Short mmCIF file of C-alpha atoms in Angstrom, two decimals:
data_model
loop_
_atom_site.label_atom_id
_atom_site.label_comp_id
_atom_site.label_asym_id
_atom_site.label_seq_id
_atom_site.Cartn_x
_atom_site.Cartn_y
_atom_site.Cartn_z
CA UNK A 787 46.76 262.13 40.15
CA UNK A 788 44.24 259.64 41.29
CA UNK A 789 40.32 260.19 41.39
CA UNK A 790 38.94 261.68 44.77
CA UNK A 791 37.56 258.41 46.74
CA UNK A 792 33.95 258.33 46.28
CA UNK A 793 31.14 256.61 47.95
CA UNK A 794 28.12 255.56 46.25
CA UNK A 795 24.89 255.45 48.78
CA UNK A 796 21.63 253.48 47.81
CA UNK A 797 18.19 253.71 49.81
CA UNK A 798 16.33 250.91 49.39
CA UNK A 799 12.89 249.35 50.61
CA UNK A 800 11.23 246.41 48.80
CA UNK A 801 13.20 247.47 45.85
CA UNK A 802 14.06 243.71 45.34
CA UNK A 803 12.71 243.63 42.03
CA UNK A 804 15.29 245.85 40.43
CA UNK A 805 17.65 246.41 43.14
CA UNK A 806 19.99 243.35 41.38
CA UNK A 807 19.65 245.25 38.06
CA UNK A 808 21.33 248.89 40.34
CA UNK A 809 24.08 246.84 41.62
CA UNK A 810 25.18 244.82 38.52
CA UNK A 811 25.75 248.10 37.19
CA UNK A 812 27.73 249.63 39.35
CA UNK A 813 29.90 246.83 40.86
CA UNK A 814 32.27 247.32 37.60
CA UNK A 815 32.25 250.77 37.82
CA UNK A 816 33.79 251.00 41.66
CA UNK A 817 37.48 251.86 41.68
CA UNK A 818 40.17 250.83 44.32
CA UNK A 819 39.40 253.29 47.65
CA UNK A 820 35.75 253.78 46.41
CA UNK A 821 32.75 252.34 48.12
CA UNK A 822 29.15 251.28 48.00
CA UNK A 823 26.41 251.61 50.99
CA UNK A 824 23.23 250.25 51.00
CA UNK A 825 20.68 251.23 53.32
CA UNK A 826 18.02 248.54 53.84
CA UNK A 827 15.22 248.99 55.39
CA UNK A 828 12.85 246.50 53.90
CA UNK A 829 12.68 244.59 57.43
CA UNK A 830 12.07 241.56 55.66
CA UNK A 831 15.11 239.19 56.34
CA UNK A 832 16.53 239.49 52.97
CA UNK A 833 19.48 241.94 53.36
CA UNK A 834 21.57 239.22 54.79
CA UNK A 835 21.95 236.84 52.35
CA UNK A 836 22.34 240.56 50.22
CA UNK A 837 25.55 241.22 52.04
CA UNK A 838 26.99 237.02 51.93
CA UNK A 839 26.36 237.37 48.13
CA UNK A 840 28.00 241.07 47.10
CA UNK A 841 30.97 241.14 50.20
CA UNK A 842 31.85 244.27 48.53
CA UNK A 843 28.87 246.55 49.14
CA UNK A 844 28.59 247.91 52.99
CA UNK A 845 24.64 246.77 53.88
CA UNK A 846 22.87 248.82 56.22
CA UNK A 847 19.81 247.05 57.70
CA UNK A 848 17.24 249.00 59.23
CA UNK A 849 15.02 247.94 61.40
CA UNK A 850 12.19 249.65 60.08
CA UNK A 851 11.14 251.42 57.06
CA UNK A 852 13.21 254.79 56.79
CA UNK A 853 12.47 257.35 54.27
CA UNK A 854 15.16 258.37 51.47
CA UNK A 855 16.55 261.20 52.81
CA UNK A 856 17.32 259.34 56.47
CA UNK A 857 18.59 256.59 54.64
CA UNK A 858 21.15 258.90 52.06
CA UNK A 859 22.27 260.36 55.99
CA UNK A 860 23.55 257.14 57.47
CA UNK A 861 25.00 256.24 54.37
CA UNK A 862 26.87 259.30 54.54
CA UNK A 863 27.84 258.67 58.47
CA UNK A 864 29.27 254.89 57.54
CA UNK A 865 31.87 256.66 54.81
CA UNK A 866 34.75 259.51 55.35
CA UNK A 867 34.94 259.49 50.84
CA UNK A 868 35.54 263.10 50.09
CA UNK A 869 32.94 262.93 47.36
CA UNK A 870 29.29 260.96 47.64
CA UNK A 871 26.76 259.98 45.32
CA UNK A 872 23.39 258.60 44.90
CA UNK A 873 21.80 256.77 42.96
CA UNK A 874 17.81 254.85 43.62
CA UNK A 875 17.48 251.40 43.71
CA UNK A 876 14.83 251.67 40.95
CA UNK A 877 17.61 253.72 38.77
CA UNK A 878 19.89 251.86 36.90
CA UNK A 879 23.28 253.80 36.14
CA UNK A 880 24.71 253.53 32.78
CA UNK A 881 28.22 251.66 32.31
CA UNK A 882 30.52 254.63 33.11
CA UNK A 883 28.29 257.00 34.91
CA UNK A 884 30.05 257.32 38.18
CA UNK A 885 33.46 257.91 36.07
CA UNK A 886 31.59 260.68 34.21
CA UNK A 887 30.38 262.34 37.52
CA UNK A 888 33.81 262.15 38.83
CA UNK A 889 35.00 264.01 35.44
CA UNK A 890 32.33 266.91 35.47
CA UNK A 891 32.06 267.92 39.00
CA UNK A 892 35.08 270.53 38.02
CA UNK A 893 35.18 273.27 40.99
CA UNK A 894 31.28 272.65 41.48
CA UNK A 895 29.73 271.77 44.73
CA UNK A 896 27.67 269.18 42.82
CA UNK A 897 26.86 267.40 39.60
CA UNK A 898 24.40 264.98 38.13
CA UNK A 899 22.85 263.57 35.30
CA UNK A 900 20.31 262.51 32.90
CA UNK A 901 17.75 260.35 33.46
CA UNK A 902 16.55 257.73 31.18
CA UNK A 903 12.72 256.24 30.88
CA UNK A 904 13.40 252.52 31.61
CA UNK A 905 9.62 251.71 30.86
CA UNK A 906 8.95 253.18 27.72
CA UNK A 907 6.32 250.28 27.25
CA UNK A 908 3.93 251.68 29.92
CA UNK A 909 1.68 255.00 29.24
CA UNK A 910 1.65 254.80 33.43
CA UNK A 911 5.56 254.09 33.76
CA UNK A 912 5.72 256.99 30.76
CA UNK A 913 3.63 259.28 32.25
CA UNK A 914 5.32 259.37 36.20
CA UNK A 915 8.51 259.52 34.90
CA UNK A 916 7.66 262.51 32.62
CA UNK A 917 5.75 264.08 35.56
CA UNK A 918 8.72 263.35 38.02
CA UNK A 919 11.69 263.68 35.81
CA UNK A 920 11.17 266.25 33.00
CA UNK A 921 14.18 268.50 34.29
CA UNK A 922 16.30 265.96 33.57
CA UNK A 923 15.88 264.45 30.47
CA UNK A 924 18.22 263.01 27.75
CA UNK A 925 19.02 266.59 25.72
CA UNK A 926 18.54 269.16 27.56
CA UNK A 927 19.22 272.42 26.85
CA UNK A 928 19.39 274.37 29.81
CA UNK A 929 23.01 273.99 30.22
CA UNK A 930 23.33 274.44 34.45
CA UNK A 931 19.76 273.18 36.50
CA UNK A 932 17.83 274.87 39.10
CA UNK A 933 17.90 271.63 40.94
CA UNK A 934 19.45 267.74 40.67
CA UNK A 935 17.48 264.92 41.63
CA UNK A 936 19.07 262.26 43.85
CA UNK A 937 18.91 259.25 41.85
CA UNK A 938 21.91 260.92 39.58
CA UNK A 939 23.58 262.99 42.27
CA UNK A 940 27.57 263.49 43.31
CA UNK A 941 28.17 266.05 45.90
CA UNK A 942 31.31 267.28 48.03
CA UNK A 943 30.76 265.37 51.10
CA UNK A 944 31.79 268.54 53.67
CA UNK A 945 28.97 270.50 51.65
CA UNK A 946 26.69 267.87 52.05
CA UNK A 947 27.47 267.82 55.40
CA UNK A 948 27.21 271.72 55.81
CA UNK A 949 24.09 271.30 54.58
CA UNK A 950 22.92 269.06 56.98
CA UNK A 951 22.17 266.51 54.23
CA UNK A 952 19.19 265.49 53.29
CA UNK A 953 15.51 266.12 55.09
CA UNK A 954 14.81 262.92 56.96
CA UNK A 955 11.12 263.59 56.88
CA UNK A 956 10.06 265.10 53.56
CA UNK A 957 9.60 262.45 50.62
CA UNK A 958 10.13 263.54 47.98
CA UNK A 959 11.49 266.52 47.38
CA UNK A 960 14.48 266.14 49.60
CA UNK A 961 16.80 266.47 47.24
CA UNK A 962 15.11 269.29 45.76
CA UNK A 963 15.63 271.04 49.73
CA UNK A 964 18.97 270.21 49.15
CA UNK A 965 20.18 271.45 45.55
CA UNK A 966 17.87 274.23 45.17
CA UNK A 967 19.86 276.53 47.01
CA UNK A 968 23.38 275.40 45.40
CA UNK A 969 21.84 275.80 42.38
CA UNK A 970 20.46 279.70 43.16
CA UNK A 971 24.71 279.70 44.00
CA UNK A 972 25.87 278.80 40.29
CA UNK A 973 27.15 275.38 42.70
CA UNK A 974 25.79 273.20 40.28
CA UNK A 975 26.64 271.10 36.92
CA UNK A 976 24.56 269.37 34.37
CA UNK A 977 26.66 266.23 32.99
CA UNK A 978 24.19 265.05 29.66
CA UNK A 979 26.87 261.78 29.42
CA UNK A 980 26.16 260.64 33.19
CA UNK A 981 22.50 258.88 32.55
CA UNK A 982 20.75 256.12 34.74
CA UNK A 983 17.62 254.76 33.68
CA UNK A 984 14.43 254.68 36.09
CA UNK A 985 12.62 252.19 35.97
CA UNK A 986 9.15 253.45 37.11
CA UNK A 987 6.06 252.47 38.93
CA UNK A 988 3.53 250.68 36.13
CA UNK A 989 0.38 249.94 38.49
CA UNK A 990 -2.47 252.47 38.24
CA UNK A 991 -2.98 252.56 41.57
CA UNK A 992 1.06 252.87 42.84
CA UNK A 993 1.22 255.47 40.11
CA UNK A 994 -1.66 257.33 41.61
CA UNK A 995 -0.67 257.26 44.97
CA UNK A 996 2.80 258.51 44.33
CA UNK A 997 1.46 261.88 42.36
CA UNK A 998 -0.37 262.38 46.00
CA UNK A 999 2.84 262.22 47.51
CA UNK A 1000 4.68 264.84 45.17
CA UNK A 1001 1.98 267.19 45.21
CA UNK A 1002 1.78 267.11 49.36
CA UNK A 1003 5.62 267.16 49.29
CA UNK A 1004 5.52 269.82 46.89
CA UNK A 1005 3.64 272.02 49.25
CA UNK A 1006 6.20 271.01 51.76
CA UNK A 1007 9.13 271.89 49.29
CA UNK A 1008 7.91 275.84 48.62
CA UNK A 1009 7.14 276.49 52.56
CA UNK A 1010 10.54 275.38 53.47
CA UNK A 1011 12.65 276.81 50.74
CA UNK A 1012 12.31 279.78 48.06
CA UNK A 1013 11.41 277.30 45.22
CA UNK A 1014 9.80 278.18 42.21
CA UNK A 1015 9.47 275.94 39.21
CA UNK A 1016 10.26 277.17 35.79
#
């Protein structure tokens, strides 16, 4: 039998220094029914000469900035795939990731992956990916997560739906609004051969403003939901 269609949604905004890197990737690994959706909201004329060059990703251009979780939404509203992914346009996917997504999800609601430091070079780059990613690391050994972050997501698109997708106005930690209760369900998978490779912020300053935003989202995170880390 065929693979389940999937669409693979990207939220992007001034990503333009490693969005190229996301979508060389993953071009390859599209198969025939499959699709790619790019939600741009960089505002900065650039998207269209992004959609002459790659005809086979579906661009999205906002007109204004739109947060992650918005963004995954009307990617998901542009596609009727069965199955959706994400992935960031900061997170490069590894050769056959979306094929080993496919493979894992099993009778699970949702499945995703490692995630690789892709600036291993940087004790700032080092240091925000361990403080952002550390559930999710290459060798885990808790074998089913809590939680799945959406740079290395797949999810059934009627549960996503269900859901109501993603929180348009909480960044980040939508995803976290999202899986955590699947994952309280036994819904969710841990595939350690699905990987994508972040490529993180390096400047002090980016780095330190970003921390502010996952500790206020944090906050956000445990009055909305019943989280509590490990």
């Amino acid at each position: 039998m065929a693979d389940p269609p999937v669409a693979v949604i990207i939220p992007a905004w001034r990503a333009w220094s490693t969005l190229d890197r996301v979508l060389d990737s993953l071009e390859s690994q599209l198969h025939p029914g499959d699709e790619a959706v790019l939600v741009e909201s960089s505002a900065d004329g650039r998207a269209a000469a992004l959609r002459a060059s790659r005809p086979w990703l579906n661009v999205i251009e906002m007109p204004t900035r739109t947060l992650p979780g918005a963004a995954r939404n009307i990617g998901v509203e542009a596609t009727n795939a069965p199955l959706v992914a994400f992935v960031d346009a900061d997170a490069v996917p590894d050769p056959q990731w979306l094929d080993c997504l496919r493979a894992s999800l099993g009778a699970s609601t949702a499945v995703g992956g490692c995630i690789r430091n892709g600036t291993p070079s940087s004790l700032t780059g080092t240091a925000g990916y361990l403080l952002e990613f550390s559930e999710w690391l290459p060798g885990r050994r808790q074998p089913t997560p809590d939680t799945l972050a959406s740079c290395n997501l797949l999810i059934r698109r009627t549960s996503y739906v269900t859901a109501g997708g993603m929180a348009a106005d909480c960044w980040p930690g939508e995803d976290t609004l999202l899986t955590f209760p699947l994952g309280r369900r036994g819904e969710l998978q841990f595939s350690a051969h699905s990987g994508v490779t972040h490529l993180n912020r390096t400047g002090l300053m980016t780095f330190l403003r970003h921390q502010v935003r996952l500790g206020r989202s944090f906050a956000t995170v445990c009055q909305r939901s019943a989280f509590e880390p490990r």
